[in-house]
Amino acid sequence: MLLSGKCVVVTGSGKGIGRAAAIAMAREGARVVVNDVNREGADATVREIEQNGGKAVACYESVASMQGAEKIINTCVETFGKIDVLVNNAGILRDRMVFNMTEQEWDDVIAVHLKGTFACTHFASKYMRQQQSGRIINITSRSGLRGNIGQANYAAAKAGIVGFTRTVCQELAKYNITVNAVVPRALTDMVESIPEEIRKKKDASWAGSGIRRRGQPEEVAPIIVYLASDEAADINGQVIGLGGDKLSLWSHPREVAEAFMVGGWTVEHLRQLFKTSVGYELQSVGNKD
């Protein structure tokens, strides 16, 4: 089995993509810490893993606090003796237009997604550094890469996770720890939170194209399993999408145009030359492909 002997933490694994990943990893031989603040969901995932002959333990701590994150990681080490893989999947939505969004709605989403990813990585990387090996898989989103109306908090958190991934992968590479990000395309509670009229419009634009269909959470799990395996040791700092029938690799941000002015640019220079220098490569903005 691909993950035989591996000890794994999957946050937010009481349902959705986290649950699918936990079950798929256990099927491949991993021993799994199923973390979710929803006790019923966490226990249900553990039961399913155990019924299929796997090994799992539940942890109900919140990733949004350093104390909670430390307990989550320590649960894996204390129960199974080590931690080989961390999947930072836990997340919530508080969708609202930016002019209506409250401070609490902003803080809650940033705390679970972005701080939670940092907090769990902080404690897991200490163990992984000592053992000179590890896999960290962060879950980001198209909203963080392309933007999405009504999700300023969620998009900011997910974009932050991409920047976090690209930085931490460099910090931990010398310890044989890889850090990658996954962009799921699946029908989950996250998608259900999108206003119905927006979902119908997008789904209509995909009509007749099976290749562009959204997948189920179980169809995202394979890339998480693969990145967690020894076979993926040479994949680091990447942003990889999977869902439905589509596998994709996202590019790293780069300059698309440049222009030089000896002595530096003034406002007058920009007024005269911006549109005919770099301005001709202005990028479209929006969650369209």
Short mmCIF file of C-alpha atoms in Angstrom, two decimals:
data_model
loop_
_atom_site.label_atom_id
_atom_site.label_comp_id
_atom_site.label_asym_id
_atom_site.label_seq_id
_atom_site.Cartn_x
_atom_site.Cartn_y
_atom_site.Cartn_z
CA MET A 1 0.00 0.00 0.00
CA LEU A 2 1.23 3.46 -0.94
CA LEU A 3 1.14 4.92 2.59
CA SER A 4 1.91 1.82 4.62
CA GLY A 5 3.32 2.78 8.02
CA LYS A 6 2.67 6.51 7.54
CA CYS A 7 1.15 8.50 10.41
CA VAL A 8 -1.15 11.24 9.20
CA VAL A 9 -3.14 14.22 10.47
CA VAL A 10 -6.06 15.48 8.37
CA THR A 11 -7.73 18.59 9.77
CA GLY A 12 -11.39 19.23 9.06
CA SER A 13 -11.89 15.57 8.22
CA GLY A 14 -15.37 15.11 9.68
CA LYS A 15 -16.89 15.64 6.25
CA GLY A 16 -16.20 16.69 2.67
CA ILE A 17 -12.73 16.63 1.18
CA GLY A 18 -11.04 16.09 4.54
CA ARG A 19 -13.17 13.04 5.26
CA ALA A 20 -12.55 11.63 1.77
CA ALA A 21 -8.80 12.20 2.15
CA ALA A 22 -8.67 10.56 5.58
CA ILE A 23 -10.52 7.48 4.36
CA ALA A 24 -8.43 7.22 1.17
CA MET A 25 -5.16 7.55 3.10
CA ALA A 26 -6.24 4.90 5.61
CA ARG A 27 -7.12 2.62 2.70
CA GLU A 28 -3.53 3.01 1.53
CA GLY A 29 -2.18 1.92 4.91
CA ALA A 30 -1.86 5.19 6.83
CA ARG A 31 -2.76 5.59 10.49
CA VAL A 32 -4.90 8.70 10.69
CA VAL A 33 -5.75 11.41 13.20
CA VAL A 34 -9.22 12.59 12.19
CA ASN A 35 -9.51 16.17 13.39
CA ASP A 36 -12.76 18.11 13.42
CA VAL A 37 -14.51 20.35 15.92
CA ASN A 38 -17.71 18.53 14.92
CA ARG A 39 -17.43 15.49 17.17
CA GLU A 40 -20.17 13.57 15.41
CA GLY A 41 -18.47 14.01 12.05
CA ALA A 42 -15.02 13.09 13.35
CA ASP A 43 -16.35 9.99 15.09
CA ALA A 44 -18.20 8.91 11.94
CA THR A 45 -15.02 9.15 9.86
CA VAL A 46 -13.08 7.14 12.44
CA ARG A 47 -15.79 4.46 12.48
CA GLU A 48 -15.71 4.13 8.70
CA ILE A 49 -11.93 3.80 8.67
CA GLU A 50 -12.02 1.18 11.41
CA GLN A 51 -14.85 -0.75 9.76
CA ASN A 52 -12.66 -1.02 6.67
CA GLY A 53 -9.77 -2.40 8.71
CA GLY A 54 -7.83 0.83 9.13
CA LYS A 55 -6.50 2.61 12.20
CA ALA A 56 -7.72 6.06 13.24
CA VAL A 57 -8.28 8.26 16.26
CA ALA A 58 -10.43 11.36 16.63
CA CYS A 59 -9.28 14.77 17.87
CA TYR A 60 -11.80 17.57 18.37
CA GLU A 61 -9.47 20.53 18.89
CA SER A 62 -9.74 23.72 16.84
CA VAL A 63 -6.92 24.61 14.46
CA ALA A 64 -7.65 28.29 15.08
CA SER A 65 -5.61 28.39 18.29
CA MET A 66 -1.97 27.52 18.87
CA GLN A 67 -2.95 25.36 21.85
CA GLY A 68 -5.48 23.45 19.79
CA ALA A 69 -3.06 22.94 16.91
CA GLU A 70 -0.38 21.66 19.25
CA LYS A 71 -2.80 19.12 20.74
CA ILE A 72 -3.79 17.93 17.28
CA ILE A 73 -0.21 17.25 16.24
CA ASN A 74 0.69 15.75 19.62
CA THR A 75 -2.28 13.39 19.33
CA CYS A 76 -0.63 11.85 16.29
CA VAL A 77 2.81 11.58 17.90
CA GLU A 78 1.49 10.25 21.21
CA THR A 79 -0.90 7.76 19.60
CA PHE A 80 1.13 6.51 16.65
CA GLY A 81 4.71 7.47 17.62
CA LYS A 82 5.41 10.02 14.87
CA ILE A 83 3.88 12.29 12.23
CA ASP A 84 4.72 11.80 8.56
CA VAL A 85 1.98 13.77 6.82
CA LEU A 86 -0.11 16.84 7.64
CA VAL A 87 -3.10 17.77 5.51
CA ASN A 88 -4.25 21.32 6.34
CA ASN A 89 -7.86 21.11 5.19
CA ALA A 90 -10.00 22.65 7.95
CA GLY A 91 -12.06 25.59 6.81
CA ILE A 92 -15.26 27.59 7.18
CA LEU A 93 -17.17 30.11 5.09
CA ARG A 94 -18.70 33.42 6.10
CA ASP A 95 -19.60 34.76 2.66
CA ARG A 96 -20.66 38.40 2.38
CA MET A 97 -19.92 41.38 0.18
CA VAL A 98 -17.00 43.39 1.55
CA PHE A 99 -19.15 46.41 2.43
CA ASN A 100 -21.42 44.19 4.56
CA MET A 101 -18.77 41.90 6.05
CA THR A 102 -18.27 42.18 9.79
CA GLU A 103 -14.96 42.13 11.59
CA GLN A 104 -15.94 38.83 13.21
CA GLU A 105 -16.71 37.25 9.84
CA TRP A 106 -13.32 38.34 8.56
CA ASP A 107 -11.44 37.20 11.66
CA ASP A 108 -13.16 33.81 11.90
CA VAL A 109 -12.33 32.80 8.33
CA ILE A 110 -8.73 34.01 8.52
CA ALA A 111 -8.28 32.23 11.86
CA VAL A 112 -9.44 28.81 10.68
CA HIS A 113 -7.93 28.77 7.19
CA LEU A 114 -4.76 30.82 7.38
CA LYS A 115 -3.82 30.78 11.05
CA GLY A 116 -4.87 27.14 11.28
CA THR A 117 -2.58 26.20 8.41
CA PHE A 118 0.30 28.06 10.05
CA ALA A 119 -0.37 26.71 13.54
CA CYS A 120 -0.54 23.04 12.56
CA THR A 121 2.46 23.39 10.25
CA HIS A 122 4.42 25.09 13.02
CA PHE A 123 4.09 22.14 15.38
CA ALA A 124 4.23 19.38 12.77
CA SER A 125 7.38 20.77 11.18
CA LYS A 126 9.24 20.57 14.50
CA TYR A 127 8.81 16.79 14.54
CA MET A 128 9.37 16.41 10.81
CA ARG A 129 12.58 18.40 11.01
CA GLN A 130 13.90 16.10 13.73
CA GLN A 131 13.11 12.99 11.72
CA GLN A 132 14.37 14.59 8.47
CA SER A 133 11.25 13.79 6.48
CA GLY A 134 7.64 14.81 6.04
CA ARG A 135 4.82 15.87 3.75
CA ILE A 136 2.65 18.95 4.27
CA ILE A 137 -0.35 19.37 1.97
CA ASN A 138 -2.30 22.60 2.17
CA ILE A 139 -5.76 23.08 0.70
CA THR A 140 -6.23 26.32 -1.19
CA SER A 141 -8.97 27.38 -3.63
CA ARG A 142 -9.69 28.93 -6.99
CA SER A 143 -11.14 31.84 -5.02
CA GLY A 144 -7.68 32.53 -3.61
CA LEU A 145 -6.05 32.25 -7.03
CA ARG A 146 -8.65 34.01 -9.18
CA GLY A 147 -10.94 35.86 -6.78
CA ASN A 148 -14.67 35.31 -6.24
CA ILE A 149 -17.45 37.77 -5.49
CA GLY A 150 -18.67 37.64 -1.89
CA GLN A 151 -15.61 35.84 -0.59
CA ALA A 152 -13.08 38.54 0.29
CA ASN A 153 -12.24 36.84 3.60
CA TYR A 154 -12.07 33.32 2.15
CA ALA A 155 -10.11 34.39 -0.94
CA ALA A 156 -7.62 36.37 1.15
CA ALA A 157 -7.07 33.36 3.42
CA LYS A 158 -6.65 30.95 0.53
CA ALA A 159 -4.30 33.30 -1.31
CA GLY A 160 -2.33 33.58 1.91
CA ILE A 161 -2.06 29.80 2.02
CA VAL A 162 -0.48 29.81 -1.44
CA GLY A 163 2.11 32.37 -0.35
CA PHE A 164 2.67 30.39 2.83
CA THR A 165 3.19 27.20 0.81
CA ARG A 166 5.72 28.80 -1.52
CA THR A 167 7.70 30.15 1.41
CA VAL A 168 7.61 27.20 3.78
CA CYS A 169 8.55 24.76 1.02
CA GLN A 170 11.85 26.63 0.73
CA GLU A 171 12.40 26.72 4.48
CA LEU A 172 11.84 22.99 4.96
CA ALA A 173 13.29 21.51 1.76
CA LYS A 174 16.69 20.81 3.32
CA TYR A 175 14.99 18.59 5.90
CA ASN A 176 13.40 16.43 3.16
CA ILE A 177 9.99 17.93 3.89
CA THR A 178 7.80 18.86 0.94
CA VAL A 179 5.04 21.46 1.09
CA ASN A 180 2.44 21.64 -1.68
CA ALA A 181 -1.03 23.10 -2.15
CA VAL A 182 -4.08 21.44 -3.66
CA VAL A 183 -6.90 23.27 -5.46
CA PRO A 184 -10.03 21.09 -5.21
CA ARG A 185 -12.88 21.17 -7.73
CA ALA A 186 -15.67 19.35 -5.94
CA LEU A 187 -19.28 19.63 -4.81
CA THR A 188 -19.00 20.34 -1.09
CA ASP A 189 -20.66 22.52 1.52
CA MET A 190 -18.25 25.25 0.40
CA VAL A 191 -19.80 25.25 -3.09
CA GLU A 192 -23.32 25.11 -1.67
CA SER A 193 -22.67 28.44 0.07
CA ILE A 194 -22.27 30.19 -3.29
CA PRO A 195 -25.49 32.03 -4.25
CA GLU A 196 -27.71 29.77 -6.38
CA GLU A 197 -27.92 32.19 -9.32
CA ILE A 198 -24.11 32.32 -9.59
CA ARG A 199 -23.80 28.53 -9.42
CA LYS A 200 -26.50 28.07 -12.08
CA LYS A 201 -24.80 30.56 -14.40
CA LYS A 202 -21.43 28.83 -14.05
CA ASP A 203 -22.92 25.35 -14.41
CA ALA A 204 -24.79 26.47 -17.53
CA SER A 205 -21.52 27.66 -19.07
CA TRP A 206 -20.14 24.15 -18.53
CA ALA A 207 -23.18 22.36 -19.99
CA GLY A 208 -22.29 19.57 -22.36
CA SER A 209 -18.67 19.46 -21.19
CA GLY A 210 -18.11 16.43 -18.99
CA ILE A 211 -14.45 17.39 -18.77
CA ARG A 212 -15.34 20.55 -16.85
CA ARG A 213 -17.73 18.93 -14.38
CA ARG A 214 -17.19 19.44 -10.68
CA GLY A 215 -16.17 16.23 -8.97
CA GLN A 216 -17.06 14.68 -5.67
CA PRO A 217 -14.76 14.95 -2.61
CA GLU A 218 -13.61 11.37 -3.24
CA GLU A 219 -12.24 12.50 -6.61
CA VAL A 220 -9.96 15.07 -4.96
CA ALA A 221 -8.49 12.58 -2.49
CA PRO A 222 -6.14 10.83 -4.99
CA ILE A 223 -3.85 13.85 -5.37
CA ILE A 224 -3.60 14.17 -1.59
CA VAL A 225 -2.69 10.49 -1.28
CA TYR A 226 -0.11 10.79 -4.06
CA LEU A 227 1.54 13.92 -2.64
CA ALA A 228 1.74 12.20 0.75
CA SER A 229 3.63 9.24 -0.70
CA ASP A 230 7.35 8.64 -1.07
CA GLU A 231 6.87 8.70 -4.85
CA ALA A 232 6.17 12.46 -4.65
CA ALA A 233 9.46 13.31 -2.90
CA ASP A 234 10.56 15.50 -5.81
CA ILE A 235 7.34 17.57 -5.93
CA ASN A 236 7.68 20.68 -3.77
CA GLY A 237 6.16 24.15 -3.69
CA GLN A 238 3.54 23.34 -6.31
CA VAL A 239 -0.12 24.29 -6.64
CA ILE A 240 -2.04 21.38 -8.15
CA GLY A 241 -5.73 21.20 -9.01
CA LEU A 242 -7.88 18.09 -9.16
CA GLY A 243 -11.59 17.42 -9.38
CA GLY A 244 -13.99 15.78 -11.77
CA ASP A 245 -12.00 14.76 -14.83
CA LYS A 246 -9.49 17.61 -14.64
CA LEU A 247 -5.94 17.59 -13.27
CA SER A 248 -4.10 20.91 -13.47
CA LEU A 249 -0.85 22.59 -12.48
CA TRP A 250 -1.03 26.29 -11.63
CA SER A 251 1.78 28.66 -12.57
CA HIS A 252 3.84 30.70 -10.16
CA PRO A 253 3.19 34.47 -10.42
CA ARG A 254 5.64 36.19 -12.75
CA GLU A 255 6.10 39.56 -14.41
CA VAL A 256 4.25 39.60 -17.72
CA ALA A 257 5.66 42.89 -18.96
CA GLU A 258 8.40 45.33 -17.98
CA ALA A 259 9.65 48.75 -19.04
CA PHE A 260 12.59 50.83 -17.90
CA MET A 261 13.15 54.56 -17.45
CA VAL A 262 16.64 55.80 -16.69
CA GLY A 263 16.51 57.80 -13.46
CA GLY A 264 13.15 56.34 -12.45
CA TRP A 265 9.52 56.82 -13.36
CA THR A 266 7.57 60.01 -12.68
CA VAL A 267 3.83 60.52 -12.78
CA GLU A 268 4.25 62.29 -16.13
CA HIS A 269 6.18 59.34 -17.53
CA LEU A 270 3.39 57.03 -16.42
CA ARG A 271 0.70 59.24 -17.92
CA GLN A 272 2.49 59.28 -21.24
CA LEU A 273 3.83 55.74 -21.44
CA PHE A 274 1.98 53.35 -19.12
CA LYS A 275 -0.64 52.21 -21.61
CA THR A 276 1.88 51.68 -24.39
CA SER A 277 4.54 50.03 -22.22
CA VAL A 278 3.32 47.52 -19.62
CA GLY A 279 -0.32 48.56 -19.94
CA TYR A 280 -0.85 46.52 -23.10
CA GLU A 281 -0.50 43.37 -20.98
CA LEU A 282 -3.15 44.25 -18.36
CA GLN A 283 -4.61 41.04 -16.94
CA SER A 284 -8.29 40.17 -16.82
CA VAL A 285 -9.71 39.74 -13.31
CA GLY A 286 -12.35 37.25 -12.34
CA ASN A 287 -13.07 33.62 -11.65
CA LYS A 288 -13.46 32.68 -15.31
CA ASP A 289 -11.53 30.25 -17.50
#
